[in-house]
PDB file of C-alpha atoms and ligand atoms in Angstrom:
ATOM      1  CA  UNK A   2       0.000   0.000   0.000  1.00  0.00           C
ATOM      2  CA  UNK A   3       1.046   3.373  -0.988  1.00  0.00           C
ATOM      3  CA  UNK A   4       0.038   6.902  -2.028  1.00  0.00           C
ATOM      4  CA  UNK A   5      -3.647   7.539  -2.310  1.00  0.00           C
ATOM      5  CA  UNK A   6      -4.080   4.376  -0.363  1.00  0.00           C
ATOM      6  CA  UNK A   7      -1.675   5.422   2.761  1.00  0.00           C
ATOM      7  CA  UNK A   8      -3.477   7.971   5.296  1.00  0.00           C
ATOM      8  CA  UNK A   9       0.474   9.059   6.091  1.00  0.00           C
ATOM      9  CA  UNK A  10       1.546   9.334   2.576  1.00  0.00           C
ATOM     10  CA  UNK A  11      -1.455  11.417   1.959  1.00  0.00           C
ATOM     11  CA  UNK A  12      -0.066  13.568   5.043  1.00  0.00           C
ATOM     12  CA  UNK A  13       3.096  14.019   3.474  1.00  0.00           C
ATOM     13  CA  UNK A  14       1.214  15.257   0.503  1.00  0.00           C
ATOM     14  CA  UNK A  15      -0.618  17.873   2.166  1.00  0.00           C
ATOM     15  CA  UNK A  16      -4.037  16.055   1.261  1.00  0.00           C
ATOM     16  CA  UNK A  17      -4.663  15.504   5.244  1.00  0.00           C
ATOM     17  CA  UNK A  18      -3.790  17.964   7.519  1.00  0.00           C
ATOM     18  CA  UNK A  19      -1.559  17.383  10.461  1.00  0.00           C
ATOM     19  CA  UNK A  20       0.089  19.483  12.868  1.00  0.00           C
ATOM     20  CA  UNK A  21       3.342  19.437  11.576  1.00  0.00           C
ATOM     21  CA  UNK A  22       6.318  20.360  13.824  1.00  0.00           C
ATOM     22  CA  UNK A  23       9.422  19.354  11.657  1.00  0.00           C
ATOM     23  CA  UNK A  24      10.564  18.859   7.951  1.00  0.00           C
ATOM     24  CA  UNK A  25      13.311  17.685   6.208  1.00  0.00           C
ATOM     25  CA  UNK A  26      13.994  16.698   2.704  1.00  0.00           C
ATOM     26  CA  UNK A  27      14.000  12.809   3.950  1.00  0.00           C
ATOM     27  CA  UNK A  28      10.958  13.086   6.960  1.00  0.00           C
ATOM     28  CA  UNK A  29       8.473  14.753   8.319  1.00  0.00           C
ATOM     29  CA  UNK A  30       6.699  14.910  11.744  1.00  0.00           C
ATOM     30  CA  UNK A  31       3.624  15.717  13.476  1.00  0.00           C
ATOM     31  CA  UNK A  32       1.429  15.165  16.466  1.00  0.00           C
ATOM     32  CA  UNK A  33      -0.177  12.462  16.794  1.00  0.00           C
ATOM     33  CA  UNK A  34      -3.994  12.954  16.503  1.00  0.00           C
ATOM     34  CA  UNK A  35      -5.090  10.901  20.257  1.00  0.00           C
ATOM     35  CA  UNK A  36      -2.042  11.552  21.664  1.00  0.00           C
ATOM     36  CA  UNK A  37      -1.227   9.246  24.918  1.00  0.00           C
ATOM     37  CA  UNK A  38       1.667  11.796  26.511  1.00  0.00           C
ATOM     38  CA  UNK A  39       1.077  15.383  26.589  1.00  0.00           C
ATOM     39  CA  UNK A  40       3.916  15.135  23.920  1.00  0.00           C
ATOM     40  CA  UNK A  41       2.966  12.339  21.315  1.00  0.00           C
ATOM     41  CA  UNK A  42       4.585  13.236  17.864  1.00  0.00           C
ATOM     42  CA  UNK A  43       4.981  11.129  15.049  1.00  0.00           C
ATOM     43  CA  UNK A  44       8.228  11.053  12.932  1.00  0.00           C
ATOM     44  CA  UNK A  45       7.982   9.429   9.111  1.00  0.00           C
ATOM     45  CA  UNK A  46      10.067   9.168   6.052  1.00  0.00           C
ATOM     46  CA  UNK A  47       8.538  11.121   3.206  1.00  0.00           C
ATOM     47  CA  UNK A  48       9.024   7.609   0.920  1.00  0.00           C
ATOM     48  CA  UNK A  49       6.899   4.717   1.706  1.00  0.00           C
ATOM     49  CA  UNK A  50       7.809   2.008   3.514  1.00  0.00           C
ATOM     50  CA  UNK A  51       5.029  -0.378   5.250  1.00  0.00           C
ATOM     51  CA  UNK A  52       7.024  -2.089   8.195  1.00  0.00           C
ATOM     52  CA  UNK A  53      10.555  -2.535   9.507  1.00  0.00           C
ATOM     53  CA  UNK A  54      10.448  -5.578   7.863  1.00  0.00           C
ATOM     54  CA  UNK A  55      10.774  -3.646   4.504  1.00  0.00           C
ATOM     55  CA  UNK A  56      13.205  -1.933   5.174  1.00  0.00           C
ATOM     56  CA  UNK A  57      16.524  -2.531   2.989  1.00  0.00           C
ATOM     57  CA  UNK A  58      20.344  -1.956   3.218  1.00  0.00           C
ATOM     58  CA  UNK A  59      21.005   1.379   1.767  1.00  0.00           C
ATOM     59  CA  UNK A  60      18.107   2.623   4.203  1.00  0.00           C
ATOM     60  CA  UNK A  61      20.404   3.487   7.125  1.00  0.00           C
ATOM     61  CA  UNK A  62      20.897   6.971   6.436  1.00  0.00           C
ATOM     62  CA  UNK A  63      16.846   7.514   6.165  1.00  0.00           C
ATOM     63  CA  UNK A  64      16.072   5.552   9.401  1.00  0.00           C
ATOM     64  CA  UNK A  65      18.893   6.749  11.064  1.00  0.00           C
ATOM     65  CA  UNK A  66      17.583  10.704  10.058  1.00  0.00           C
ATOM     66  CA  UNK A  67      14.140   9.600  12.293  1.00  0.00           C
ATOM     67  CA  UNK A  68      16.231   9.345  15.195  1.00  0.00           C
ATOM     68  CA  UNK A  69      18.160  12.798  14.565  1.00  0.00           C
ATOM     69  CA  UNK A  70      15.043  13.993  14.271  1.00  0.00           C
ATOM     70  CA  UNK A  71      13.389  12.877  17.432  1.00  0.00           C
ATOM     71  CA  UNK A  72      16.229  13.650  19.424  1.00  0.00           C
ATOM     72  CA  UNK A  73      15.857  17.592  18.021  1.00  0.00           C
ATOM     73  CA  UNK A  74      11.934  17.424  18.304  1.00  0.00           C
ATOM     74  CA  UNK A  75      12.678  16.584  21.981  1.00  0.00           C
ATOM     75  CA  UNK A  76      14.695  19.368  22.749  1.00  0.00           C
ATOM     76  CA  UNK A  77      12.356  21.370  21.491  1.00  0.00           C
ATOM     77  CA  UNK A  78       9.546  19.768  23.720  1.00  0.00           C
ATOM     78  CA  UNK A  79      11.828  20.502  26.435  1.00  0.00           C
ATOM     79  CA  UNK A  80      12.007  16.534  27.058  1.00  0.00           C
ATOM     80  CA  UNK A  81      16.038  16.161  26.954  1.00  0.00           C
ATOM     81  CA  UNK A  82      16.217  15.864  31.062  1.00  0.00           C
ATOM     82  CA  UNK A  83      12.955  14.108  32.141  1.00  0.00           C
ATOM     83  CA  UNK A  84      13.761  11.596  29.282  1.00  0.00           C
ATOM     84  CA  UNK A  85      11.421  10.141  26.843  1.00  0.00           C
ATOM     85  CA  UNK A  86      10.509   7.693  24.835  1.00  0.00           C
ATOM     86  CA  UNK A  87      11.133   6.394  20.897  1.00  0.00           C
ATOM     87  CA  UNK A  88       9.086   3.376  20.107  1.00  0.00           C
ATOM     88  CA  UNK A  89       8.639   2.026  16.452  1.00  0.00           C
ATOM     89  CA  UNK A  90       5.875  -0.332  16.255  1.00  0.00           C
ATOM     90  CA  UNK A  91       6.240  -3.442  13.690  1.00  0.00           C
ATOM     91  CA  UNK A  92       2.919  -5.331  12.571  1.00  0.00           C
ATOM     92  CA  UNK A  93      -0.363  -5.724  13.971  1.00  0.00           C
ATOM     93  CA  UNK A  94       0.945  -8.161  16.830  1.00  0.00           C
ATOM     94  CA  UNK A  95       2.948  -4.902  18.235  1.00  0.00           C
ATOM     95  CA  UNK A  96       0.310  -2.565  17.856  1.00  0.00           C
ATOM     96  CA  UNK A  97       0.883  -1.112  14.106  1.00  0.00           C
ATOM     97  CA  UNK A  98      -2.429   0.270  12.644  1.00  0.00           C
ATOM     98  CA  UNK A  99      -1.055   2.579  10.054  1.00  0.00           C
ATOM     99  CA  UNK A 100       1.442   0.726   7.577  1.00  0.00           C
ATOM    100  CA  UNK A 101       3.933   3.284   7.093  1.00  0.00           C
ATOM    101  CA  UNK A 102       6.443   3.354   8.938  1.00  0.00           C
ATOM    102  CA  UNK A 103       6.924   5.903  11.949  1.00  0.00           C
ATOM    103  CA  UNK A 104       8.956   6.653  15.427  1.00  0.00           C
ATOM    104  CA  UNK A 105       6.666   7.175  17.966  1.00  0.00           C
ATOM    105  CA  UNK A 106       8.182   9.871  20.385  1.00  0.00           C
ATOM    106  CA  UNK A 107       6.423   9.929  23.756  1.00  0.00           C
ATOM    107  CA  UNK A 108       7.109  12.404  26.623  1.00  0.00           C
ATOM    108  CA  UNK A 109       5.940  14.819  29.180  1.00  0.00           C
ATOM    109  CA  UNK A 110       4.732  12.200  31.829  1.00  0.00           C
ATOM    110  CA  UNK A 111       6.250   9.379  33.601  1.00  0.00           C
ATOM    111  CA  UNK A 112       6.536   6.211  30.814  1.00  0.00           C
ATOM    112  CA  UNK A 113       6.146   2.561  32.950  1.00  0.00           C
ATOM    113  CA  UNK A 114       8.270  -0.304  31.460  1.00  0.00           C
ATOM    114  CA  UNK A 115       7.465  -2.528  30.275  1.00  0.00           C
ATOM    115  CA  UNK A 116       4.877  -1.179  28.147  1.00  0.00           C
ATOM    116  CA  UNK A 117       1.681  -3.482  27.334  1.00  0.00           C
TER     117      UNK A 117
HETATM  118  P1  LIG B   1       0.662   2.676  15.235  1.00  0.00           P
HETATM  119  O1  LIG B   1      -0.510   2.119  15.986  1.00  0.00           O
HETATM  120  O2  LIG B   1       0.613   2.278  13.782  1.00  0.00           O
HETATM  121  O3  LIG B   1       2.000   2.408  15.865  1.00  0.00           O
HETATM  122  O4  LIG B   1       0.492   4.247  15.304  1.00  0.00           O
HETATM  123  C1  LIG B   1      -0.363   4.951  14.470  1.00  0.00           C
HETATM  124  C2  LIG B   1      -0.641   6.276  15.136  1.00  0.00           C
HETATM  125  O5  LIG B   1      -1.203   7.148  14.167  1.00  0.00           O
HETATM  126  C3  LIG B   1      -1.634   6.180  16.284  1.00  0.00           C
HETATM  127  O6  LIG B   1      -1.010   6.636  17.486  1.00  0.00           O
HETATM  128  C4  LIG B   1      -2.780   7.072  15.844  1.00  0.00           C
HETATM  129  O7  LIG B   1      -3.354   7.817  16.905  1.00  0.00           O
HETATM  130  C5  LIG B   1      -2.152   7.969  14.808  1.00  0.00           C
HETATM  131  N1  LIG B   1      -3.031   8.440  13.778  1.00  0.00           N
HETATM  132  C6  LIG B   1      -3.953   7.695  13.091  1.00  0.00           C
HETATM  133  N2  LIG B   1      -4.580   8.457  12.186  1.00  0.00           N
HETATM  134  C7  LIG B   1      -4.037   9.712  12.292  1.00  0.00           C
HETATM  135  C8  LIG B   1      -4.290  10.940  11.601  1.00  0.00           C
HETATM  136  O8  LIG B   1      -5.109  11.050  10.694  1.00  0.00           O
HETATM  137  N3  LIG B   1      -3.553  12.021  11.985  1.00  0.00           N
HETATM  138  C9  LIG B   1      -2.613  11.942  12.980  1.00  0.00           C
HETATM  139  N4  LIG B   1      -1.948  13.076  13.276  1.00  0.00           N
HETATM  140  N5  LIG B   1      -2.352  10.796  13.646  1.00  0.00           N
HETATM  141  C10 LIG B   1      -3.059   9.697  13.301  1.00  0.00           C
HETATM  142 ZN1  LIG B   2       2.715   5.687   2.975  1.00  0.00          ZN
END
């Protein structure tokens, strides 16, 4: 599934709106719509890719760019100290409901371990 199919490849098109907080030329990100911190953002790749298990060698630099990213979206959220939380879910067993891959980053509250 991609483009017109893909709610987050839509996003990245500017066909659904999102609150977007940060752009590159390899990812976007934006809050996530029932957020479950007071900080819930979500961090994609502009390119589709459905699950980690697609992902390829020669895609190190992109997925490595999600974590730059969080890290920077974190400081900005004021969440460097308290710490925080970067989760990337991987099929339905896990909890994936939109297949396109995205880093889940989580903060503002007190995150329990292990999560469900
Ligand atoms: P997953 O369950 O796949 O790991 O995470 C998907 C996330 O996307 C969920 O946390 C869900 O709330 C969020 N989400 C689903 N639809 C939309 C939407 O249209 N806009 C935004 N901003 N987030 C969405
Ligand atoms: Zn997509």
């Amino acid at each position: 599934m991609s483009g017109q199919d893909c709610l987050f490849c839509r996003i990245v098109d500017g066909e659904i709106p999102a609150d977007v907080i940060h752009e590159s030329d390899s990812a976007i990100a934006f809050r996530d719509i029932n957020p479950q911190a007071p900080t819930h953002v979500l961090i994609i790749p502009r390119r589709h890719i459905s699950t980690i298990n697609d992902l390829n060698a020669g895609d190190e630099e992109l997925v490595g760019s999600l974590h730059l990213a969080a890290k920077e979206i974190a400081q900005q959220e004021g969440l460097t100290d308290d710490g925080y939380r970067v989760v990337m879910n991987c099929g339905e067993g896990a909890g994936q409901s939109v297949f396109h891959i995205h880093l889940h980053l989580l903060g503002g509250r007190l995150l329990n371990w292990p999560p469900g």
